[in-house]
Amino acid sequence: ADKRGSPLVVIQGGDEKANAQVQVKDLRLGAQLAANIESREEYASQRLAQITVPEADLVATVQKMLVQ
């Protein structure tokens, strides 16, 4: 997704599916935040550009994130 220039990515693993949730990652924000973080571990532990939302809120969440 990064290489293709996607602004967001939506992920639904087994745990999310079981709970009717999805993860939405803002790749643009993640890239900005990563510039100030020294290690991948630190960035991954903070999950600053990632949120989990109910499946029913997916479209509204993506729309909101795209206009930010």
CSV table of C-alpha atoms in Angstrom, one decimal:
chain,number,residue,atom,x,y,z
A,1,ALA,CA,0.0,0.0,0.0
A,2,ASP,CA,2.9,2.4,0.8
A,3,LYS,CA,4.5,1.7,-2.5
A,4,ARG,CA,1.3,2.4,-4.4
A,5,GLY,CA,0.7,5.7,-2.6
A,6,SER,CA,-2.5,4.6,-0.8
A,7,PRO,CA,-3.5,7.1,1.8
A,8,LEU,CA,-5.3,4.5,4.0
A,9,VAL,CA,-5.4,0.7,4.4
A,10,VAL,CA,-8.2,-1.3,5.9
A,11,ILE,CA,-7.3,-4.6,7.6
A,12,GLN,CA,-9.6,-7.2,9.1
A,13,GLY,CA,-7.9,-10.2,10.7
A,14,GLY,CA,-9.6,-13.1,12.5
A,15,ASP,CA,-9.9,-11.3,15.8
A,16,GLU,CA,-11.5,-8.2,14.1
A,17,LYS,CA,-13.8,-10.3,12.1
A,18,ALA,CA,-15.0,-12.2,15.2
A,19,ASN,CA,-15.8,-8.9,16.8
A,20,ALA,CA,-17.3,-7.2,13.7
A,21,GLN,CA,-14.5,-4.7,13.6
A,22,VAL,CA,-11.9,-3.4,11.2
A,23,GLN,CA,-8.5,-1.6,11.6
A,24,VAL,CA,-8.0,1.5,9.6
A,25,LYS,CA,-4.4,2.8,9.2
A,26,ASP,CA,-3.7,6.3,8.0
A,27,LEU,CA,-0.5,5.8,6.0
A,28,ARG,CA,0.1,9.5,5.4
A,29,LEU,CA,-0.1,10.3,9.1
A,30,GLY,CA,2.0,7.2,9.9
A,31,ALA,CA,4.7,8.5,7.5
A,32,GLN,CA,4.7,11.9,9.2
A,33,LEU,CA,4.9,10.5,12.7
A,34,ALA,CA,7.5,8.0,11.7
A,35,ALA,CA,9.9,10.8,10.8
A,36,ASN,CA,10.1,11.7,14.5
A,37,ILE,CA,10.5,8.2,15.8
A,38,GLU,CA,13.9,6.5,15.9
A,39,SER,CA,13.0,2.8,16.0
A,40,ARG,CA,10.4,0.7,14.3
A,41,GLU,CA,9.6,-1.0,17.6
A,42,GLU,CA,8.7,2.4,19.1
A,43,TYR,CA,6.5,3.3,16.2
A,44,ALA,CA,4.7,-0.1,16.2
A,45,SER,CA,4.1,0.0,19.9
A,46,GLN,CA,2.4,3.4,19.7
A,47,ARG,CA,0.0,2.7,16.8
A,48,LEU,CA,-0.5,6.4,16.4
A,49,ALA,CA,-2.0,6.2,12.9
A,50,GLN,CA,-4.2,3.2,13.5
A,51,ILE,CA,-7.7,2.9,14.8
A,52,THR,CA,-10.2,0.0,15.3
A,53,VAL,CA,-13.8,0.7,14.5
A,54,PRO,CA,-17.0,-1.3,14.1
A,55,GLU,CA,-17.6,-2.6,10.6
A,56,ALA,CA,-20.7,-0.4,10.4
A,57,ASP,CA,-18.6,2.7,10.8
A,58,LEU,CA,-16.0,1.8,8.2
A,59,VAL,CA,-17.2,4.0,5.4
A,60,ALA,CA,-17.8,7.1,7.6
A,61,THR,CA,-14.4,6.6,9.2
A,62,VAL,CA,-12.6,6.3,5.8
A,63,GLN,CA,-14.4,9.4,4.5
A,64,LYS,CA,-13.5,11.4,7.5
A,65,MET,CA,-9.8,10.3,7.4
A,66,LEU,CA,-9.5,11.1,3.7
A,67,VAL,CA,-10.5,14.8,4.2
A,68,GLN,CA,-8.1,15.4,7.1
